[in-house]
Structures are given as structure tokens and as C-alpha cells.
Coordinates of C-alpha atoms in Angstrom, one line a residue:
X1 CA 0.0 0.0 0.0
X2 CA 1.1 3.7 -0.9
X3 CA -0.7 6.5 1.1
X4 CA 2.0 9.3 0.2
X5 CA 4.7 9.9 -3.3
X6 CA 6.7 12.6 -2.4
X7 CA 8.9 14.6 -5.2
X8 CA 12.0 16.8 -3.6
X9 CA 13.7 18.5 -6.5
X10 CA 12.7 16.4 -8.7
X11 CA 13.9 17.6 -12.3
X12 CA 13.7 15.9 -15.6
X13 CA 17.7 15.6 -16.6
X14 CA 17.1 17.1 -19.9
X15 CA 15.9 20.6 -18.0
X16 CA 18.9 20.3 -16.4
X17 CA 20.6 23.9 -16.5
X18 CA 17.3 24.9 -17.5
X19 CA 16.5 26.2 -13.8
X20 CA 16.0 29.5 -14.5
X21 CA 14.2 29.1 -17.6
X22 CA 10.5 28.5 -18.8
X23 CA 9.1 25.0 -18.4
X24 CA 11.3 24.9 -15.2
X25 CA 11.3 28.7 -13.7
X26 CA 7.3 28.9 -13.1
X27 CA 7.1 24.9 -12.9
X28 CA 4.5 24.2 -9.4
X29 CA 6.4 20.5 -9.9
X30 CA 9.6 21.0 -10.9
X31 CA 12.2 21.6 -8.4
X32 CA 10.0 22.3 -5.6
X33 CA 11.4 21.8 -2.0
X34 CA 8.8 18.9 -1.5
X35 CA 5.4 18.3 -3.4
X36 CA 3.0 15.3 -2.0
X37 CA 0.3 13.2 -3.6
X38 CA -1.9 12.2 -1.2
X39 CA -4.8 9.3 -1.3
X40 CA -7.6 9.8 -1.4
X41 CA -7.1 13.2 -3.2
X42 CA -7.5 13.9 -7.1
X43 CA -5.0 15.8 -9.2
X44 CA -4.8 17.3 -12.6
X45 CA -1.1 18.3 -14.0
X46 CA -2.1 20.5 -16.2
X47 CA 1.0 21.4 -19.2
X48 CA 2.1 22.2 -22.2
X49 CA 3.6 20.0 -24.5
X50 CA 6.8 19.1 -24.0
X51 CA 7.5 20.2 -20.2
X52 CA 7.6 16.8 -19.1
X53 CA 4.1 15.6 -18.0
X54 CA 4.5 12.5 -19.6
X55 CA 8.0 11.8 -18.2
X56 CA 6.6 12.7 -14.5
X57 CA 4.3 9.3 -14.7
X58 CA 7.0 7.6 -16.0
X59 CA 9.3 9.1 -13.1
X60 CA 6.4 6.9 -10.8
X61 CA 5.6 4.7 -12.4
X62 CA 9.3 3.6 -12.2
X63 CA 9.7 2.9 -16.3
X64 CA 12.5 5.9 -16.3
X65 CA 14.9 7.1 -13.6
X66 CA 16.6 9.7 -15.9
X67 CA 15.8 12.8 -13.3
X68 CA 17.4 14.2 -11.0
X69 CA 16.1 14.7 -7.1
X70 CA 13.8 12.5 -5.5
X71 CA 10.7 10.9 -5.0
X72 CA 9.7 9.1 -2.1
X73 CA 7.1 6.3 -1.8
X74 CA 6.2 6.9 1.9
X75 CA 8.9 8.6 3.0
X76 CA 11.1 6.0 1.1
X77 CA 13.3 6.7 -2.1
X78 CA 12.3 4.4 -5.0
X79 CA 15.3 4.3 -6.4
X80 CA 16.4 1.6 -4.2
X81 CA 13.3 -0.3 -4.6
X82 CA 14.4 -4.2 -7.3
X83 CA 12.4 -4.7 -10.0
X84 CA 10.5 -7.6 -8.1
X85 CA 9.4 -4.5 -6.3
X86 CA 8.4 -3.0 -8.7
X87 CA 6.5 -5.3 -10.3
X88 CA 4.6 -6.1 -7.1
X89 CA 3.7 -2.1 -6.9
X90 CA 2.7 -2.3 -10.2
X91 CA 0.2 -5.1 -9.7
X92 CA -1.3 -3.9 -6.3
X93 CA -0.7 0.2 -5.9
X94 CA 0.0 1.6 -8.8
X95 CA -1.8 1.6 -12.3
X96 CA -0.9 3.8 -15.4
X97 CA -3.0 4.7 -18.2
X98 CA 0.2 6.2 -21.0
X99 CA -0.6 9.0 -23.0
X100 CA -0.1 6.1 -26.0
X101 CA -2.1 3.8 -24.7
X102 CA 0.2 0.8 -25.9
X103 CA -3.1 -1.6 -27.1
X104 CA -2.4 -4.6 -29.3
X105 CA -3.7 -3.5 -32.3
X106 CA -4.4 -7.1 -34.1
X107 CA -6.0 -8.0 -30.5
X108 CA -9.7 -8.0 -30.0
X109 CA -11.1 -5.4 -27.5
X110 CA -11.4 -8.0 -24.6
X111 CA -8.1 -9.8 -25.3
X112 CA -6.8 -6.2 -24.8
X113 CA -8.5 -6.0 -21.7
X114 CA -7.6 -9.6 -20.6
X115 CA -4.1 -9.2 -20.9
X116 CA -3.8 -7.4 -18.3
X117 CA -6.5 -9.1 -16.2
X118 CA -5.0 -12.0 -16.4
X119 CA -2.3 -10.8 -14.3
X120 CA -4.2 -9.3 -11.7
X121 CA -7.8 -11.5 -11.6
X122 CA -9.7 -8.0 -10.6
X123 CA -12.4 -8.6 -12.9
X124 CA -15.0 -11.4 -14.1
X125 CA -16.3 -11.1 -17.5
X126 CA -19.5 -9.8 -17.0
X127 CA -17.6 -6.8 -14.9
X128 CA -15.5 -6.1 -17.9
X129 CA -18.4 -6.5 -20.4
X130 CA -20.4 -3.9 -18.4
X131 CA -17.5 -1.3 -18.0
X132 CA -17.6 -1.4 -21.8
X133 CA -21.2 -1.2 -22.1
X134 CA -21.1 2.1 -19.5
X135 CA -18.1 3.0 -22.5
X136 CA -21.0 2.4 -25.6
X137 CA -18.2 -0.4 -26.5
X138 CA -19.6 -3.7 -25.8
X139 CA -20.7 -4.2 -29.4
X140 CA -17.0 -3.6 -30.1
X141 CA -15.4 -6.7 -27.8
X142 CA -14.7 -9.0 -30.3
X143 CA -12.8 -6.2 -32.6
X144 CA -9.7 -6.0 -33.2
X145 CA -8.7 -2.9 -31.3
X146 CA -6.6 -1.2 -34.4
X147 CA -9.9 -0.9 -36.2
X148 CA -11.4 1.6 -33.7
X149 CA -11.5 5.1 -33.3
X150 CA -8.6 6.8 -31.2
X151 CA -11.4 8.0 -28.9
X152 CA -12.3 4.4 -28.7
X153 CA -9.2 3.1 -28.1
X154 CA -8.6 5.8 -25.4
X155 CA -11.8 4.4 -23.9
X156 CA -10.4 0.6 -24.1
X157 CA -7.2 1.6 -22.4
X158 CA -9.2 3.4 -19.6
X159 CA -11.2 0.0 -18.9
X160 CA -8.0 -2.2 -18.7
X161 CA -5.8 0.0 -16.6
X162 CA -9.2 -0.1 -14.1
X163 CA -9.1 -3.8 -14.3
X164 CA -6.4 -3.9 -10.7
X165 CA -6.2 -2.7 -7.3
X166 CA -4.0 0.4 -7.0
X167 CA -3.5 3.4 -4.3
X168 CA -2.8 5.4 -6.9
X169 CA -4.3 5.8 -10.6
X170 CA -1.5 7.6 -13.2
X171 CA -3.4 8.9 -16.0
X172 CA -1.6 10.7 -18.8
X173 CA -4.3 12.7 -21.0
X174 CA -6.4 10.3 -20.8
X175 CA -9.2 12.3 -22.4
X176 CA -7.5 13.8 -25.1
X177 CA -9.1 12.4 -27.9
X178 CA -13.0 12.5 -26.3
X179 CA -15.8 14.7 -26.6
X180 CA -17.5 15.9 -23.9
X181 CA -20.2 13.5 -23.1
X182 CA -17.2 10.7 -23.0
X183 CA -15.0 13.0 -21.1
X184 CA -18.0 13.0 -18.2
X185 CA -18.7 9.1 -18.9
X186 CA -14.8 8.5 -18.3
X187 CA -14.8 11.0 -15.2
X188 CA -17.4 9.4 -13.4
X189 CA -15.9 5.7 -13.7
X190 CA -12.3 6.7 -12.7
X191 CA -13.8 8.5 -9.9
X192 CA -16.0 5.9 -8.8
X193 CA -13.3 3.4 -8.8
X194 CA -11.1 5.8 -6.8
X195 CA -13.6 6.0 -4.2
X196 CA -14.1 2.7 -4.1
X197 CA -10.7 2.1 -2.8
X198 CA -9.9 5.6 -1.3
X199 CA -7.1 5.6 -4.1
X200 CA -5.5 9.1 -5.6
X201 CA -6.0 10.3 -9.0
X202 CA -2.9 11.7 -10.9
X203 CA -3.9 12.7 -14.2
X204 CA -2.2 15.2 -16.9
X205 CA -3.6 17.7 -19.3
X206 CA -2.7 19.8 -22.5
X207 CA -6.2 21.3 -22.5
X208 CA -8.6 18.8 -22.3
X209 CA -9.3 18.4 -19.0
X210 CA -11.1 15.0 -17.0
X211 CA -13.8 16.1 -15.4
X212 CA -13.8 15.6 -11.9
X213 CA -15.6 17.7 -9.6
X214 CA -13.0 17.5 -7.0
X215 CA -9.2 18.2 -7.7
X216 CA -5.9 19.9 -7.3
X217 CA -4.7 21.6 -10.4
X218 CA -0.6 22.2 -10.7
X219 CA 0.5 24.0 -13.8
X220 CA 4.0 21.8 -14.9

């Protein structure tokens, strides 16, 4: 279990002697003294492209460790931490929606989905099938998922990262590609599962926002 990820001075190495410079100067992430996620609270990261919103999941997620500073999984540094540990936060505290999704395109929509549950055995069947229906994609399960719609895909992805336990829900613009009727459909499921386990959201944003009602915003 994570209750607390904590960045101090954490810094993307390719800002580095950047400090006094836009992304990094006016950055509410960047270089901060200490900054702290906290369950069960909601955040939106919002940035523009190319500040390194993208790279911050990845930071805690634990896929890159090219940054300088810290970050602290309750009050212990991460970078310590063996990939058996890793793979054990990544099954039962931390989940991660990429701004790429990374779906199987020749896959159908549920083999996506199973994939991953598979690993975790979070869902049954008929969960999954009516996560897709609350998605208007249940018609879609046996498709292969390079035949949809981005929006759909998006949609796809946001159902399989749900399909785990985690503290802490990393979503990188995840509603980038939906209108605004998905964006509230998508919005309403993420924060229902939060609740559900008094879990965080960390979520990014160019300018398409998620819509939850309750949040922290930090401009990157």
C-alpha cells in the first residue's frame, strides 16, 4: 500500500541547466522543495507539451529514472526499490493509463482488456463487459482494437488500466481524444473506482481536462 509519493527536487535531466528558464522557472512540480500526492485526493497536471508531463508518470511509475532529485514512496526513495518491487507495486498500488495507450492492435477489445487481467484477476467477465457497455463499446469486444476510433481506443485503455487494485491511478491525458459526453462518462468511472478504494488520481492535461468535480490543479 502507498498512502504518500513525495517529489524533492525532482527535475527531468534534460531541463537540467534549465532552472532559470521557462518549463522549469514557473514549474509548481519542478524543483519544488517537496510536493506530495496524497490518497484519497485527485489531481490534474495540467502542461504544455513538451514540459515533461509525460516523463513525471513515468518518473512513478518507475519505467525511467533519468531525473534528478527525489521521489519518495512513503517517505522511502524508489530508487532503491528491485524490480521484483516493482512489479509487485505495479500489480497492487500503482496503475498507469500512457498517454499512447500501448493496445495490441491485431488483438480484439477484450483480449486487450484480458491481458492485463489475467495478471491481476480483478475482474470477471461480466464486470468487464459492463464497464464497456457504460463505454458504448460492448458491441465492439470482439474487434480488433486497431480498427477503432482513437477516442475508442482511449476508452479501451481506460477499462484495462481499471481492471487492478491500485493506491494510486497515473493517468496521462487520458481524455485527449474525447468529446464531452465521454469525457463525463470516463470522469465518473475513474472517480467511482477511486472512491471505491480511497485511491489518488494523478492525471495530466494539455487542455482537455477529466472532469472531476473535486481536484488539485498544478500548472507543470
Amino acid at each position: 500500500m502507498i498512502n504518500e509519493i513525495t517529489l524533492r527536487r525532482a527535475l527531468p535531466r534534460v531541463f537540467r541547466g534549465s532552472e532559470a528558464e521557462a518549463p522549469v522557472k514557473d514549474s509548481e512540480v519542478w524543483l519544488r522543495p517537496e510536493l506530495t500526492f496524497r490518497r484519497p485526493e485527485a489531481y490534474i497536471i495540467e502542461a504544455e507539451s513538451g514540459t515533461g508531463k509525460s516523463s513525471l508518470c513515468s518518473y512513478i511509475y518507475g519505467a525511467r529514472t533519468d531525473y534528478d532529485g527525489e521521489i519518495l514512496f512513503d517517505g522511502v526513495s524508489v530508487r532503491g526499490f528491485s524490480i521484483e518491487k516493482w512489479c509487485e507495486l505495479r500489480r497492487e498500488a500503482l496503475a498507469y493509463l500512457p498517454q499512447e495507450m500501448r493496445l495490441f492492435a491485431e488483438l480484439s477489445v477484450m483480449d486487450n482488456i484480458m491481458v492485463k487481467n489475467r495478471l491481476t484477476d480483478y475482474r470477471t467477465e461480466d464486470q468487464i463487459l459492463a464497464m464497456l457497455e457504460r463505454m458504448e463499446l460492448k458491441h465492439k469486444a470482439g474487434e480488433p482494437a486497431g480498427r477503432l476510433s482513437v477516442g475508442q481506443q482511449q476508452r479501451v485503455a481506460i477499462v484495462r488500466a481499471l481492471c487492478q487494485p491500485f493506491d494510486f491511478l497515473l493517468v496521462d491525458e487520458p481524455v485527449s481524444h474525447l468529446d464531452a459526453r465521454n469525457n463525463a462518462t470516463v470522469a465518473r468511472m475513474i472517480a467511482e473506482e477511486a472512491r471505491a478504494r480511497s485511491a489518488s488520481v494523478i492525471a495530466t492535461s494539455v487542455g482537455n481536462k477529466l472532469t472531476l468535480s473535486e481536484y488539485t490543479l498544478l500548472h507543470l
